[in-house]
Every structure is written in C-alpha cells, then in structure tokens.
mmCIF file of C-alpha atoms in Angstrom:
data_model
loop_
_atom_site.group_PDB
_atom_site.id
_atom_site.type_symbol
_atom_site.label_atom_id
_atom_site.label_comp_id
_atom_site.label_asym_id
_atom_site.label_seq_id
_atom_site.Cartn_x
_atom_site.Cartn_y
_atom_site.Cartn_z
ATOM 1 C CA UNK A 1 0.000 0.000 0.000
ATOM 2 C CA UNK A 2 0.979 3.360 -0.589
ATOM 3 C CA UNK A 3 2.548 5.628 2.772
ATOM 4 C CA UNK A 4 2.454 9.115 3.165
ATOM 5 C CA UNK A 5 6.498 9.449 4.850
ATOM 6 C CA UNK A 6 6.369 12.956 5.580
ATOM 7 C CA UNK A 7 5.304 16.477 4.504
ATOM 8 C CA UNK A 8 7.775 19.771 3.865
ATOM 9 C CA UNK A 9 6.914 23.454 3.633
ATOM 10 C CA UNK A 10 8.425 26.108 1.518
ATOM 11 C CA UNK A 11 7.888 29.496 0.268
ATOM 12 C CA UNK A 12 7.023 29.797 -3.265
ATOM 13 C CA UNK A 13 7.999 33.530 -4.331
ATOM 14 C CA UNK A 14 8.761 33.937 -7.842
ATOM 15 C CA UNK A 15 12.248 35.799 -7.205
ATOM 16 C CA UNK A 16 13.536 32.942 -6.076
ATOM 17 C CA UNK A 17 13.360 31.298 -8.958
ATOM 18 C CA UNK A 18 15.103 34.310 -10.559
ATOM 19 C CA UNK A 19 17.645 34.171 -8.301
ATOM 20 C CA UNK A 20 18.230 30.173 -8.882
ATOM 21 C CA UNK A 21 18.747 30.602 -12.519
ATOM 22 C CA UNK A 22 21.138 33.402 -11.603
ATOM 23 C CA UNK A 23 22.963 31.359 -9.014
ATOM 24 C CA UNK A 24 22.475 33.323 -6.345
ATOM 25 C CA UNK A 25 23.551 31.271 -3.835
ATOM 26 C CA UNK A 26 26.208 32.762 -2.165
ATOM 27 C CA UNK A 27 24.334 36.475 -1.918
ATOM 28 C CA UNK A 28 24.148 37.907 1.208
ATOM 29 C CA UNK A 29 20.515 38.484 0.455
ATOM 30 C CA UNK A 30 19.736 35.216 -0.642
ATOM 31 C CA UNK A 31 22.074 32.808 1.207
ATOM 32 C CA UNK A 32 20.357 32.685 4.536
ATOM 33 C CA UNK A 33 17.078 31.410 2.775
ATOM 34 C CA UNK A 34 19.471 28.935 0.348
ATOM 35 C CA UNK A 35 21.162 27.709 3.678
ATOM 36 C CA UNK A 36 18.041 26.480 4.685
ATOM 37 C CA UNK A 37 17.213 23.778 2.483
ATOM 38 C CA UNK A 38 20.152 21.000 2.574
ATOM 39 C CA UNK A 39 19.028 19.289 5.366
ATOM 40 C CA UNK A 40 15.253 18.712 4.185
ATOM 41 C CA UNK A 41 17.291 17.873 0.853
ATOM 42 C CA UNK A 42 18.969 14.559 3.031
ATOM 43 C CA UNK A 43 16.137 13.804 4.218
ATOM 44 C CA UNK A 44 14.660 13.312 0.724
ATOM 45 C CA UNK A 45 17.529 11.530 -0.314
ATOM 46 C CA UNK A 46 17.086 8.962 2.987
ATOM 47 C CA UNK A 47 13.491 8.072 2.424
ATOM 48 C CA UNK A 48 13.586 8.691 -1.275
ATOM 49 C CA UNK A 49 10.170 8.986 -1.959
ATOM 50 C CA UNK A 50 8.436 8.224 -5.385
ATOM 51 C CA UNK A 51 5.649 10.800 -5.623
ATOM 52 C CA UNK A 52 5.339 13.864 -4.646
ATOM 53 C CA UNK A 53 1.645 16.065 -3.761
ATOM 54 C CA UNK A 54 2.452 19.850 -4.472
ATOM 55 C CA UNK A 55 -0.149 22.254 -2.880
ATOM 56 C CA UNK A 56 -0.195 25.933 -3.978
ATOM 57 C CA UNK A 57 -2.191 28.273 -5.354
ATOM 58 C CA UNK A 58 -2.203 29.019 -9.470
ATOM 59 C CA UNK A 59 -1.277 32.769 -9.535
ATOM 60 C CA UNK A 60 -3.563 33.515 -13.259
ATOM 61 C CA UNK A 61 -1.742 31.079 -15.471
ATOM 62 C CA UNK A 62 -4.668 28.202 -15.553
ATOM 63 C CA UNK A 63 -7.326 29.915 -13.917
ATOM 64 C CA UNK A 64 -8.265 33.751 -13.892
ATOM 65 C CA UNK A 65 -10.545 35.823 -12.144
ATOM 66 C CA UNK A 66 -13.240 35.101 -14.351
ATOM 67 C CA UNK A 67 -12.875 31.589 -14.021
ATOM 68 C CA UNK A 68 -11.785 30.273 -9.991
ATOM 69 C CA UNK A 69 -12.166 26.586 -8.985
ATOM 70 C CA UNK A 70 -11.714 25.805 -5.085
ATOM 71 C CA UNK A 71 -9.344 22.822 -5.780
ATOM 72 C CA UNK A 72 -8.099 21.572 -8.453
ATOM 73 C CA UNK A 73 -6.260 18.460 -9.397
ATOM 74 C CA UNK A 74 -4.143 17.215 -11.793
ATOM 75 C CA UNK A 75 -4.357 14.118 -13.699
ATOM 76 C CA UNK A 76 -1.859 14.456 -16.579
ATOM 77 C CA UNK A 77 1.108 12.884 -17.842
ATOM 78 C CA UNK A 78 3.608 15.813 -17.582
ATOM 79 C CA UNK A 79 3.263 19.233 -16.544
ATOM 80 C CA UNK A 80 4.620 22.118 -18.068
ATOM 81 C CA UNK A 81 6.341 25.366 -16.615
ATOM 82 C CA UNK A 82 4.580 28.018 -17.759
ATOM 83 C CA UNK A 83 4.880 30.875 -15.333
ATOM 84 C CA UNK A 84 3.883 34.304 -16.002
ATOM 85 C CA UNK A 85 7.099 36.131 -15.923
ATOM 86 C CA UNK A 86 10.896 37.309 -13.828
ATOM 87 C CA UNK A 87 12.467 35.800 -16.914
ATOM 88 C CA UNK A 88 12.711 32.075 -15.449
ATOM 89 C CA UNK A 89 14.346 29.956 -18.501
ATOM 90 C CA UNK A 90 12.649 27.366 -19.863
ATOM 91 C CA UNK A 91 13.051 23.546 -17.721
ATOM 92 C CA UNK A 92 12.369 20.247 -18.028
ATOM 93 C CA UNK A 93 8.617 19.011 -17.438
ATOM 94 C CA UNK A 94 7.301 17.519 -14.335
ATOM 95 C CA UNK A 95 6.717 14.232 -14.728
ATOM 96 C CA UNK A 96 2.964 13.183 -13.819
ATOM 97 C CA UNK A 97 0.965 9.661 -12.525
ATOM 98 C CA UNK A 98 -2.013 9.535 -13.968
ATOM 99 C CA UNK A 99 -3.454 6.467 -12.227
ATOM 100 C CA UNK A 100 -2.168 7.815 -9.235
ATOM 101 C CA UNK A 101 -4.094 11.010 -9.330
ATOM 102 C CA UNK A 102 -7.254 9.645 -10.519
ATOM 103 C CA UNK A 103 -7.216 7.504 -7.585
ATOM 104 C CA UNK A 104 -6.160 10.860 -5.549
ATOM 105 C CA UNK A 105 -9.720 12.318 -7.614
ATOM 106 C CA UNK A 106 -11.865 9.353 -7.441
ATOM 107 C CA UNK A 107 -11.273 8.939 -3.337
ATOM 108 C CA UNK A 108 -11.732 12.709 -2.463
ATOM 109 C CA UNK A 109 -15.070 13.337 -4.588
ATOM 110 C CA UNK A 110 -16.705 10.387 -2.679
ATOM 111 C CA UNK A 111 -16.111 12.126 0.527
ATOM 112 C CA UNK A 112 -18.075 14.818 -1.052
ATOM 113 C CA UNK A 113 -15.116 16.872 -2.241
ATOM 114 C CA UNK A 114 -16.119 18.723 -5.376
ATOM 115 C CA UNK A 115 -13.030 19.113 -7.823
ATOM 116 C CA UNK A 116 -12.302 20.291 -11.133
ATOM 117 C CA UNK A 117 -9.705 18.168 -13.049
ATOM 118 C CA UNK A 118 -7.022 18.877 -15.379
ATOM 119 C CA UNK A 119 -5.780 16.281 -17.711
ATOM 120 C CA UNK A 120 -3.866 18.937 -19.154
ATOM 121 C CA UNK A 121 -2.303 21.471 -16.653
ATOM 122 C CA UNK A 122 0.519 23.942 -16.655
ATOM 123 C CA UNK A 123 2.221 24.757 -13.472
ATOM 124 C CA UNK A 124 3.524 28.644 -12.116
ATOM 125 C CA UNK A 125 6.123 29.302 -9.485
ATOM 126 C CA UNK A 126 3.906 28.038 -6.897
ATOM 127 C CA UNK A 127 4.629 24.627 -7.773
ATOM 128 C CA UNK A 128 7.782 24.819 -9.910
ATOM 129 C CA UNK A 129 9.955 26.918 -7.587
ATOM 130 C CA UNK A 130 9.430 24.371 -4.323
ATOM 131 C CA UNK A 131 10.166 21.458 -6.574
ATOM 132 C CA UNK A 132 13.270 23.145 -7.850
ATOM 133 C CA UNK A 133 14.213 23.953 -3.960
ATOM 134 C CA UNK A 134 13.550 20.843 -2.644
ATOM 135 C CA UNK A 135 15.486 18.744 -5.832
ATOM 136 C CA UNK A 136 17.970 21.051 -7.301
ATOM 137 C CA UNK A 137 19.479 20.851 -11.091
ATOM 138 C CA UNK A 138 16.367 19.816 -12.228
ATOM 139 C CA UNK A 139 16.942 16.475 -9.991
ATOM 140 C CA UNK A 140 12.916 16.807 -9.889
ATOM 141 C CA UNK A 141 12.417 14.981 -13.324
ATOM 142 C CA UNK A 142 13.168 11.641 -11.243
ATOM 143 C CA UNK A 143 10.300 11.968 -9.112
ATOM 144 C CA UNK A 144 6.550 11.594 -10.469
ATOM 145 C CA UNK A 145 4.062 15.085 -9.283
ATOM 146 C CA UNK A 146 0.561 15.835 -8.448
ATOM 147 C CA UNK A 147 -0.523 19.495 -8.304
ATOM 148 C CA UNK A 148 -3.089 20.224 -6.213
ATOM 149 C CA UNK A 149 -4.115 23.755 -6.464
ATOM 150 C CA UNK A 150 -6.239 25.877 -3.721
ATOM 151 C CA UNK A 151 -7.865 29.048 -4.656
ATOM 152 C CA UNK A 152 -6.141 31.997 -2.156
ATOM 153 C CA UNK A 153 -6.506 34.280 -5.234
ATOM 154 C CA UNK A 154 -10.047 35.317 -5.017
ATOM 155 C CA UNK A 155 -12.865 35.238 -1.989
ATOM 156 C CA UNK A 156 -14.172 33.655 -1.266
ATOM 157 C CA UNK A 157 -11.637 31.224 -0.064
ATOM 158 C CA UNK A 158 -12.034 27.912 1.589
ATOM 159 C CA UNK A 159 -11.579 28.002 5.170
ATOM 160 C CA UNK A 160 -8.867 26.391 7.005
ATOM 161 C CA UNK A 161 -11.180 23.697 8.521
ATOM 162 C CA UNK A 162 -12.465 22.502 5.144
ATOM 163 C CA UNK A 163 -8.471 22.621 4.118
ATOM 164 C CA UNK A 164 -7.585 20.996 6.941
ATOM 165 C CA UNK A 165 -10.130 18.486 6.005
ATOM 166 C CA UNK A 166 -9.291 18.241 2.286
ATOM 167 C CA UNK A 167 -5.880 17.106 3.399
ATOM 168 C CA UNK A 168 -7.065 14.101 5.519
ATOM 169 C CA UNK A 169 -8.963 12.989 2.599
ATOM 170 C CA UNK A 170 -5.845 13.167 0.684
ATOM 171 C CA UNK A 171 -4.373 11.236 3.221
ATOM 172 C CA UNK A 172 -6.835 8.607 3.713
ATOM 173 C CA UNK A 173 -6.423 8.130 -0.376
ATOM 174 C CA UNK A 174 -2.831 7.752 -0.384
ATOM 175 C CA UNK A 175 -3.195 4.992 2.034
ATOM 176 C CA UNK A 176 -6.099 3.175 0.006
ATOM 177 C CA UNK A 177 -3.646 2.834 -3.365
ATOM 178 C CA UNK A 178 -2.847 -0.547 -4.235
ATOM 179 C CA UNK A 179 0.723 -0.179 -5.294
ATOM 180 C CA UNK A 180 3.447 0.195 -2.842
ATOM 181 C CA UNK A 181 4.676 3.946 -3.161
ATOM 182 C CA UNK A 182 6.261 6.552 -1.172
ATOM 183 C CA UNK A 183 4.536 9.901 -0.998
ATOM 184 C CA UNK A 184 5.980 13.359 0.124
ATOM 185 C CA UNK A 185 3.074 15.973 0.910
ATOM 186 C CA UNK A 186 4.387 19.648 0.193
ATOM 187 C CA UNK A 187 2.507 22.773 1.707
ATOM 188 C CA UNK A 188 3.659 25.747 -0.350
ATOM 189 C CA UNK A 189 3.460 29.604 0.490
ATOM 190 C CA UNK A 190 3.667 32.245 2.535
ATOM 191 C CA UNK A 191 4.419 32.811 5.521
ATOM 192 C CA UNK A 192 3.062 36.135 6.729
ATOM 193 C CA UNK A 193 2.969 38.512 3.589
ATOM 194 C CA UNK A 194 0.861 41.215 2.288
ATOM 195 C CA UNK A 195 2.452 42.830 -1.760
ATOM 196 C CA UNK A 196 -0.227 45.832 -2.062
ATOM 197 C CA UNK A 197 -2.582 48.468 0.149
ATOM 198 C CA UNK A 198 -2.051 50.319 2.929
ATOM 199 C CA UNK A 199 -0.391 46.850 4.555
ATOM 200 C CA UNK A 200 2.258 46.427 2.006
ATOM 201 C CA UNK A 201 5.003 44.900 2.876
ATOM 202 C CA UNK A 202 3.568 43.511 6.107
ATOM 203 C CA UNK A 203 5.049 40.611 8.098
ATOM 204 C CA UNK A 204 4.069 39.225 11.093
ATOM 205 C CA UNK A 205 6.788 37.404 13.428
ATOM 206 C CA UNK A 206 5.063 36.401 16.141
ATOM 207 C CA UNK A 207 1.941 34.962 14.069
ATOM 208 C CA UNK A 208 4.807 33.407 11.696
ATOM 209 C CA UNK A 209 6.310 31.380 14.280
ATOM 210 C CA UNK A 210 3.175 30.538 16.192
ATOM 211 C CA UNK A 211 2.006 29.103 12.850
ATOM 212 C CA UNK A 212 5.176 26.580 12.520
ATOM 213 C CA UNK A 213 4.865 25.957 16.501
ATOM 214 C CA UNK A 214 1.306 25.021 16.647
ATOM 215 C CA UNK A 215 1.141 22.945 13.217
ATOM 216 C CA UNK A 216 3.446 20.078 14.146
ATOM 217 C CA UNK A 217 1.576 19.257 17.444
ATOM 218 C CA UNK A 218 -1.486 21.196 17.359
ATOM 219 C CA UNK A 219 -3.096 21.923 13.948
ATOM 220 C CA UNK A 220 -6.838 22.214 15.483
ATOM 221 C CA UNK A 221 -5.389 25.377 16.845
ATOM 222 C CA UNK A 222 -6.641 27.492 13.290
ATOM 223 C CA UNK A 223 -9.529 25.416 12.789
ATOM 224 C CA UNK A 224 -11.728 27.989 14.121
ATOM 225 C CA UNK A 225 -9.878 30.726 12.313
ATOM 226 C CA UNK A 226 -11.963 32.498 9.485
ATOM 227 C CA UNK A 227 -10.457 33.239 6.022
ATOM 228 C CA UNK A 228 -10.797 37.104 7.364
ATOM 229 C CA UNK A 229 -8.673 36.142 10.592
ATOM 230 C CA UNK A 230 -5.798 34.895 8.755
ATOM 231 C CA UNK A 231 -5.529 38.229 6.225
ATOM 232 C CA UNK A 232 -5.477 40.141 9.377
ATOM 233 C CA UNK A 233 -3.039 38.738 11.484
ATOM 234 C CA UNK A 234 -0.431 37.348 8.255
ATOM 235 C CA UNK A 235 -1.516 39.382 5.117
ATOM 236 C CA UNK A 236 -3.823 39.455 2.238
ATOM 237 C CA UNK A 237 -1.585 37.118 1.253
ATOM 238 C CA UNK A 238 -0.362 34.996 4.651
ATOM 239 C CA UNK A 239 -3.948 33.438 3.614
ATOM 240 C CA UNK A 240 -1.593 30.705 2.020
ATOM 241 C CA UNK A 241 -1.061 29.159 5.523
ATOM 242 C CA UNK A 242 -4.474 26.943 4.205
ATOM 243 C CA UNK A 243 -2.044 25.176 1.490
ATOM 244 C CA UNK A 244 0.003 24.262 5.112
ATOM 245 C CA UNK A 245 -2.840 23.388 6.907
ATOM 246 C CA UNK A 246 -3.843 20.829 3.964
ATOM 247 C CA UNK A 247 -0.539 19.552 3.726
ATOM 248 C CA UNK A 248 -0.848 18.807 7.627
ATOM 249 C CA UNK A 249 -4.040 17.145 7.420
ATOM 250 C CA UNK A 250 -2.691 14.622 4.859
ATOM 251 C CA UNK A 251 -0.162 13.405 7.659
ATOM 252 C CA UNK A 252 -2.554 12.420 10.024
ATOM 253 C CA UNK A 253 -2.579 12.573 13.591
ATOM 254 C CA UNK A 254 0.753 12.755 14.974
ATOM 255 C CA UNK A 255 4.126 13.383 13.791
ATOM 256 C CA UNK A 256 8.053 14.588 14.192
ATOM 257 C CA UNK A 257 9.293 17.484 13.372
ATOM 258 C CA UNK A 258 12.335 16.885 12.192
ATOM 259 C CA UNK A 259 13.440 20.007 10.751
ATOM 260 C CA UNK A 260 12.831 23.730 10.599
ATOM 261 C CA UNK A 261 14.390 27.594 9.915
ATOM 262 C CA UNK A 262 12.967 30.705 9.337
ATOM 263 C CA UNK A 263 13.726 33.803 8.176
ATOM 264 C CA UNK A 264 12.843 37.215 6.467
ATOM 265 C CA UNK A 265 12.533 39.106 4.316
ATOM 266 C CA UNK A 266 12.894 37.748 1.092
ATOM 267 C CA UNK A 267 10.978 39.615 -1.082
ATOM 268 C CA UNK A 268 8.301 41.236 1.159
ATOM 269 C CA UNK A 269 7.845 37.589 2.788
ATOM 270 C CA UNK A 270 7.921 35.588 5.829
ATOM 271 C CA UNK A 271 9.443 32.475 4.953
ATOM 272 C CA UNK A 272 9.307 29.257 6.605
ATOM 273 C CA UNK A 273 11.219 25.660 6.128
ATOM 274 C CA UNK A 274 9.795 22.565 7.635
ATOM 275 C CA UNK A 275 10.288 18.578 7.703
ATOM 276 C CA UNK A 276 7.636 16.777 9.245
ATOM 277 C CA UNK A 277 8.179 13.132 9.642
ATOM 278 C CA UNK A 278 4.864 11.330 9.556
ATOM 279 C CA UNK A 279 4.158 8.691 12.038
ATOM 280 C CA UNK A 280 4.963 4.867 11.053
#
C-alpha cells in the first residue's frame, strides 16, 4: 500500500526562482534562505520517496478571475512550466501519474469533495519553484508530481477547517492505493505577507512562528480561524497558511518534526522551512 512518509513546507515567491537561474547562492541576500534547504534535501535523499503532492495556489496562469475553482487536481502525464514572468528559462517538465491522481480524484469526490480536473495542466512558481528547492538541477524529473491547487486568489476562499479536512482525505487516499509507493506531501506559500494596500510589505513574526509551533503538534489550533482572521493577522496574502494546513491534514494525527528555519525578508515575505516526519 501506498505511505504518506512525511510532509515539507516552503515558500514559493517567484524571485527565487530568478535568483536560482542566476545562481544566487552565495548572496548575502539570498544565502540565509538557500542555507536552509540541505538538510530537508537529506532527508529526501534517505526516504527517497516516489511521488510527490504539491499544494499551492495558481497565480492567473490556468485559472483567472473570471474563471476560480476551489481545488483543483491534476491528472496528466507531464506538466509544463509556464509561469507568467521574472524571466525564469525554460526547464524540463514535471513528470505526472495519472493512475495515481485519478485515484487521488476518485477517493476525495466520494467524501463529497467537489473538484475540477485537469488532464492537461501547466504549473507557475507556486509549484515549480518548491520542486526546484527541494530537488535542485532539475533532480525533480526523477520523481513523479501531483498538483493540487487551492484558490487563495479570489474570496471567497475555503476556510482552514475545510483545508484541513481536504488534506485528511488526501491522506486517507494515499493509504487506500494498491501499489506500494512513497509519498511526500508539500505545503507551499507564505508565511506572513501582504504585496499591495495600505499593509504592504507587512510581516508578522510572532503569528509566523506561532504558525510553525502550533502545526506540528497542534493543527486544530486554526480550525476555528476564518479566512478574514488569517488576512489580518499574516496578510492578504499569509492566507496561504491553508495550502500548510492541507498539507498537515494529509499526515494524520501525529508526527516529528524533524526540521525547521525561518527567516525574512525575502521579497516582502515571511518564509518558513519545515520537515515533518509522519508517524509509522
């Protein structure tokens, strides 16, 4: 059967992808956030997992304003970089499991999950920058991907119970597949952030860490949080925390935090590194 091993979170900025084609590494603005991804990068390479379940939020490229799903999944065989700008080069596709996802699909509808799926999708820098983090030099093309994308774009938003809940049905699927596969669950975004309005430029510290405190041990903390409670205290755009919260709820009840650094700014945002180790 297939095993959810553990769960990471990771900013998903678009200059960072900028400043990884630009190798950046050793920048004194950039190196403290580089610094700290190596050791959630040997933890991959311990449990070496075959699939990984990206959740982020499309920023316009598949969906618009006009047109705003929920969640949506993907169900194709490759996905395509297609991001919307900061003059990212073209790189390779990310490799997709069909059979995989449409189990991922089929499972979460019957617990009453409406979702639309994409058997074509193309993927921004909320999903292509944490894969490129997470396995450098394009090491990515190794392991097979499912987007799953949350709407933080425009309200009305799911809350973070019915993320929170999203991600247990995720789990619960993973755990009903047949074939014997290893599955990394990444929560992308944020932290605290806000890019426009009188708030621009807002980050919130105390709420940040709180956030990466309470989620490892106590993730029923923000279930009673409104949509409106998390733009207040981390931004109109800290709202991402939901992709973390669904990301939590995929690992179940209890797990180990084996890993985690934070730091700021980079680019206006809170930024936050975590391994979670889900329980055997």
């Amino acid at each position: 059967m297939a095993r959810i091993v553990g769960g990471l979170t990771t900013s998903h900025i678009p200059a960072i992808g900028n400043a990884i084609h630009k190798n950046l590494f050793e920048d004194p603005y950039w190196k403290p956030f580089f610094d700290g991804y190596p050791p959630a990068r040997e933890w991959l390479a311990e449990v070496k997992p075959d699939i990984a379940i990206v959740i982020y939020n499309d920023h316009g490229l598949n969906f618009f304003l006009d047109k705003q799903p929920t969640f949506a999944f993907g169900a194709a065989p490759q996905y395509t970089n297609e991001d919307e700008g900061w003059g990212i080069p073209v790189i390779p596709p990310f490799k997709g499991d069909p059979a995989f996802s449409w189990h991922l699909i089929n499972s979460v509808v019957h617990e009453d999950f409406d979702l639309v799926t994409c058997q074509e999708m193309a993927v921004d820098h909320g999903f292509s920058v944490p894969m490129q983090l997470y396995w450098p030099n394009f090491t990515y093309t190794d392991i097979a991907t499912v987007p799953v994308m949350i709407n933080t774009v425009q309200h009305p938003l799911p809350s973070p119970a019915r993320c929170y809940k999203l991600g247990q049905a995720i789990g619960r699927a993973v755990a009903s597949y047949p074939e014997d596969k290893k599955v990394v669950v990444i929560g992308t975004g944020g932290l605290s952030h806000q890019l426009d309005g009188e708030r621009a430029g807002f980050i919130n510290k105390e709420f940040d860490l709180t956030c990466m405190e309470k989620i490892v041990d106590d993730p029923a903390y923000f279930l009673e949080y409104s949509i409106h409670d998390l733009v207040r205290l981390a931004g109109a755009q800290g709202a991402e925390f939901i992709l973390w919260l669904t990301m939590r709820g995929a690992l179940g009840g209890k797990v180990k935090q084996l890993y985690s650094n934070y730091h700021i700014p980079i680019s206006n945002t809170a930024a936050g590194t975590m391994v979670l180790e889900a329980a055997e």
